[in-house]
mmCIF file of C-alpha atoms in Angstrom:
data_model
loop_
_atom_site.group_PDB
_atom_site.id
_atom_site.type_symbol
_atom_site.label_atom_id
_atom_site.label_comp_id
_atom_site.label_asym_id
_atom_site.label_seq_id
_atom_site.Cartn_x
_atom_site.Cartn_y
_atom_site.Cartn_z
ATOM 1 C CA UNK D 7 -4.617 0.759 -11.145
ATOM 2 C CA UNK D 8 -4.919 3.227 -8.325
ATOM 3 C CA UNK D 9 -8.165 5.024 -8.486
ATOM 4 C CA UNK D 10 -10.078 7.041 -5.896
ATOM 5 C CA UNK D 11 -13.628 8.382 -5.867
ATOM 6 C CA UNK D 12 -14.562 12.053 -6.232
ATOM 7 C CA UNK D 13 -17.771 13.741 -5.026
ATOM 8 C CA UNK D 14 -19.764 16.732 -5.606
ATOM 9 C CA UNK D 15 -21.897 16.206 -2.726
ATOM 10 C CA UNK D 16 -22.245 19.181 -0.367
ATOM 11 C CA UNK D 17 -21.678 16.984 2.596
ATOM 12 C CA UNK D 18 -19.849 13.977 1.461
ATOM 13 C CA UNK D 19 -19.068 10.840 3.392
ATOM 14 C CA UNK D 20 -15.915 10.601 5.244
ATOM 15 C CA UNK D 21 -13.116 9.132 3.108
ATOM 16 C CA UNK D 22 -10.825 6.625 4.710
ATOM 17 C CA UNK D 23 -8.299 4.819 2.676
ATOM 18 C CA UNK D 24 -6.709 1.554 3.963
ATOM 19 C CA UNK D 25 -3.076 1.688 3.046
ATOM 20 C CA UNK D 26 -1.737 -1.200 5.432
ATOM 21 C CA UNK D 27 -2.703 -4.819 4.517
ATOM 22 C CA UNK D 28 -0.595 -6.821 6.901
ATOM 23 C CA UNK D 29 -3.051 -7.540 9.556
ATOM 24 C CA UNK D 30 -6.876 -7.751 8.980
ATOM 25 C CA UNK D 31 -7.360 -7.625 12.879
ATOM 26 C CA UNK D 32 -5.743 -4.250 13.144
ATOM 27 C CA UNK D 33 -7.902 -3.025 10.231
ATOM 28 C CA UNK D 34 -11.099 -4.169 12.153
ATOM 29 C CA UNK D 35 -9.810 -2.319 15.185
ATOM 30 C CA UNK D 36 -9.762 0.884 13.103
ATOM 31 C CA UNK D 37 -13.233 0.148 11.792
ATOM 32 C CA UNK D 38 -14.507 -0.416 15.372
ATOM 33 C CA UNK D 39 -12.847 2.844 16.513
ATOM 34 C CA UNK D 40 -14.685 4.672 13.777
ATOM 35 C CA UNK D 41 -18.002 3.000 14.652
ATOM 36 C CA UNK D 42 -17.929 5.253 17.878
ATOM 37 C CA UNK D 43 -20.274 8.313 17.616
ATOM 38 C CA UNK D 44 -19.009 11.690 18.271
ATOM 39 C CA UNK D 45 -21.067 12.754 21.482
ATOM 40 C CA UNK D 46 -22.069 16.495 21.331
ATOM 41 C CA UNK D 47 -24.051 16.477 24.607
ATOM 42 C CA UNK D 48 -26.049 14.266 26.594
ATOM 43 C CA UNK D 49 -28.920 14.365 24.198
ATOM 44 C CA UNK D 50 -27.145 14.270 20.735
ATOM 45 C CA UNK D 51 -24.314 12.437 19.136
ATOM 46 C CA UNK D 52 -23.142 12.058 15.420
ATOM 47 C CA UNK D 53 -21.626 9.393 13.370
ATOM 48 C CA UNK D 54 -20.647 10.511 10.102
ATOM 49 C CA UNK D 55 -21.029 8.180 7.064
ATOM 50 C CA UNK D 56 -17.918 6.630 5.939
ATOM 51 C CA UNK D 57 -16.663 5.573 2.445
ATOM 52 C CA UNK D 58 -13.896 3.019 2.921
ATOM 53 C CA UNK D 59 -11.472 2.422 0.331
ATOM 54 C CA UNK D 60 -10.054 -1.090 0.663
ATOM 55 C CA UNK D 61 -7.943 -1.780 -2.370
ATOM 56 C CA UNK D 62 -4.481 -3.492 -2.080
ATOM 57 C CA UNK D 63 -3.426 -1.160 -4.984
ATOM 58 C CA UNK D 64 -3.201 1.427 -2.257
ATOM 59 C CA UNK D 65 -0.879 -0.582 0.000
ATOM 60 C CA UNK D 66 1.917 1.593 1.600
ATOM 61 C CA UNK D 67 0.686 4.557 -0.428
ATOM 62 C CA UNK D 68 2.022 8.039 0.904
ATOM 63 C CA UNK D 69 -0.162 11.153 1.242
ATOM 64 C CA UNK D 70 1.176 12.804 -1.782
ATOM 65 C CA UNK D 71 0.093 9.664 -3.943
ATOM 66 C CA UNK D 72 -3.368 9.966 -2.472
ATOM 67 C CA UNK D 73 -3.662 13.625 -3.164
ATOM 68 C CA UNK D 74 -2.407 13.294 -6.736
ATOM 69 C CA UNK D 75 -5.118 10.612 -7.458
ATOM 70 C CA UNK D 76 -7.931 12.762 -5.812
ATOM 71 C CA UNK D 77 -7.012 15.703 -7.639
ATOM 72 C CA UNK D 78 -5.751 14.122 -11.215
ATOM 73 C CA UNK D 79 -6.868 16.258 -14.193
ATOM 74 C CA UNK D 80 -9.592 14.653 -16.225
ATOM 75 C CA UNK D 81 -7.437 14.834 -19.309
ATOM 76 C CA UNK D 82 -3.684 14.953 -19.916
ATOM 77 C CA UNK D 83 -2.140 18.205 -19.258
ATOM 78 C CA UNK D 84 -5.253 19.612 -17.669
ATOM 79 C CA UNK D 85 -5.452 21.420 -14.348
ATOM 80 C CA UNK D 86 -5.848 19.477 -11.237
ATOM 81 C CA UNK D 87 -9.421 19.238 -10.090
ATOM 82 C CA UNK D 88 -11.235 19.419 -6.713
ATOM 83 C CA UNK D 89 -12.005 15.982 -5.111
ATOM 84 C CA UNK D 90 -14.834 17.286 -3.104
ATOM 85 C CA UNK D 91 -13.338 16.410 0.281
ATOM 86 C CA UNK D 92 -11.578 18.835 2.720
ATOM 87 C CA UNK D 93 -9.781 15.934 4.553
ATOM 88 C CA UNK D 94 -9.035 12.351 3.741
ATOM 89 C CA UNK D 95 -7.991 9.856 6.403
ATOM 90 C CA UNK D 96 -5.204 7.098 5.760
ATOM 91 C CA UNK D 97 -5.262 3.987 7.837
ATOM 92 C CA UNK D 98 -1.546 3.418 7.571
ATOM 93 C CA UNK D 99 1.032 0.802 9.126
ATOM 94 C CA UNK D 100 1.815 3.254 11.968
ATOM 95 C CA UNK D 101 -1.774 3.937 12.798
ATOM 96 C CA UNK D 102 -2.706 0.259 12.912
ATOM 97 C CA UNK D 103 0.365 -1.055 14.931
ATOM 98 C CA UNK D 104 -1.215 -0.102 18.245
ATOM 99 C CA UNK D 105 -4.177 -1.432 20.209
ATOM 100 C CA UNK D 106 -5.657 2.219 20.182
ATOM 101 C CA UNK D 107 -5.601 2.959 16.476
ATOM 102 C CA UNK D 108 -4.941 6.333 14.724
ATOM 103 C CA UNK D 109 -5.306 7.709 11.254
ATOM 104 C CA UNK D 110 -3.304 9.993 9.347
ATOM 105 C CA UNK D 111 -5.370 13.324 8.547
ATOM 106 C CA UNK D 112 -4.458 14.655 5.278
ATOM 107 C CA UNK D 113 -5.712 18.045 3.925
ATOM 108 C CA UNK D 114 -6.915 18.161 0.291
ATOM 109 C CA UNK D 115 -6.401 21.857 0.066
ATOM 110 C CA UNK D 116 -3.561 22.752 -2.202
ATOM 111 C CA UNK D 117 -2.882 26.056 -0.323
ATOM 112 C CA UNK D 118 -2.740 24.245 3.075
ATOM 113 C CA UNK D 119 0.640 24.509 4.708
ATOM 114 C CA UNK D 120 0.013 22.176 7.726
ATOM 115 C CA UNK D 121 1.449 18.833 7.155
ATOM 116 C CA UNK D 122 -0.624 15.626 7.479
ATOM 117 C CA UNK D 123 -0.814 14.603 11.053
ATOM 118 C CA UNK D 124 -1.986 11.759 13.189
ATOM 119 C CA UNK D 125 -5.350 11.662 15.182
ATOM 120 C CA UNK D 126 -6.960 8.910 17.148
ATOM 121 C CA UNK D 127 -9.403 6.749 15.043
ATOM 122 C CA UNK D 128 -11.967 6.890 17.693
ATOM 123 C CA UNK D 129 -14.310 10.008 17.528
ATOM 124 C CA UNK D 130 -11.862 12.670 16.341
ATOM 125 C CA UNK D 131 -12.282 11.848 12.502
ATOM 126 C CA UNK D 132 -16.057 12.403 12.992
ATOM 127 C CA UNK D 133 -15.438 15.676 14.506
ATOM 128 C CA UNK D 134 -12.729 16.851 12.076
ATOM 129 C CA UNK D 135 -14.745 15.814 8.853
ATOM 130 C CA UNK D 136 -17.916 17.596 10.086
ATOM 131 C CA UNK D 137 -16.125 20.891 11.078
ATOM 132 C CA UNK D 138 -14.041 20.980 7.849
ATOM 133 C CA UNK D 139 -16.780 20.221 5.745
ATOM 134 C CA UNK D 140 -19.022 22.892 6.865
ATOM 135 C CA UNK D 141 -16.041 25.387 7.080
ATOM 136 C CA UNK D 142 -16.386 25.622 10.854
ATOM 137 C CA UNK D 143 -12.797 25.167 11.513
ATOM 138 C CA UNK D 144 -9.498 24.905 9.559
ATOM 139 C CA UNK D 145 -7.257 21.867 9.126
ATOM 140 C CA UNK D 146 -4.554 23.360 11.234
ATOM 141 C CA UNK D 147 -7.028 23.837 14.051
ATOM 142 C CA UNK D 148 -6.964 20.032 14.685
ATOM 143 C CA UNK D 149 -3.202 19.662 14.969
ATOM 144 C CA UNK D 150 -2.343 18.892 18.584
ATOM 145 C CA UNK D 151 -6.172 18.456 19.170
ATOM 146 C CA UNK D 152 -6.731 17.724 22.971
ATOM 147 C CA UNK D 153 -8.358 14.720 24.289
ATOM 148 C CA UNK D 154 -8.402 12.163 21.336
ATOM 149 C CA UNK D 155 -5.047 13.092 19.781
ATOM 150 C CA UNK D 156 -2.395 10.329 19.337
ATOM 151 C CA UNK D 157 1.357 11.258 18.977
#
């Protein structure tokens, strides 16, 4: 059964969902890339806490399925609920095919008009998660992000 966590934390861990299970070495490259801190300046760096979902039930899952699970109502016929994350990241087949892995960034905001887009797994997810969680930037601000962006 496909299930995903929800959070009520004001500053939750970054949520990364593995959706490709073909190659464990590729998954390790993603994890290694995420292990790199976001360098703010010469005196300060940040590495977000990460909650990894490694459940083969999520193999080949599309963003719509992930969002549906994150916001599923508590009871049949109920209203969708907020999951507590501003953004979730999918480690999918496309992102793990290359030596420089990327993640699919997916907004959890039902009003968001920007489609999911790809970002480099190294550093950028930390920066994106941080800025979206504290409402310092909007999801669309990261589309086409310079530096770490992967097309």
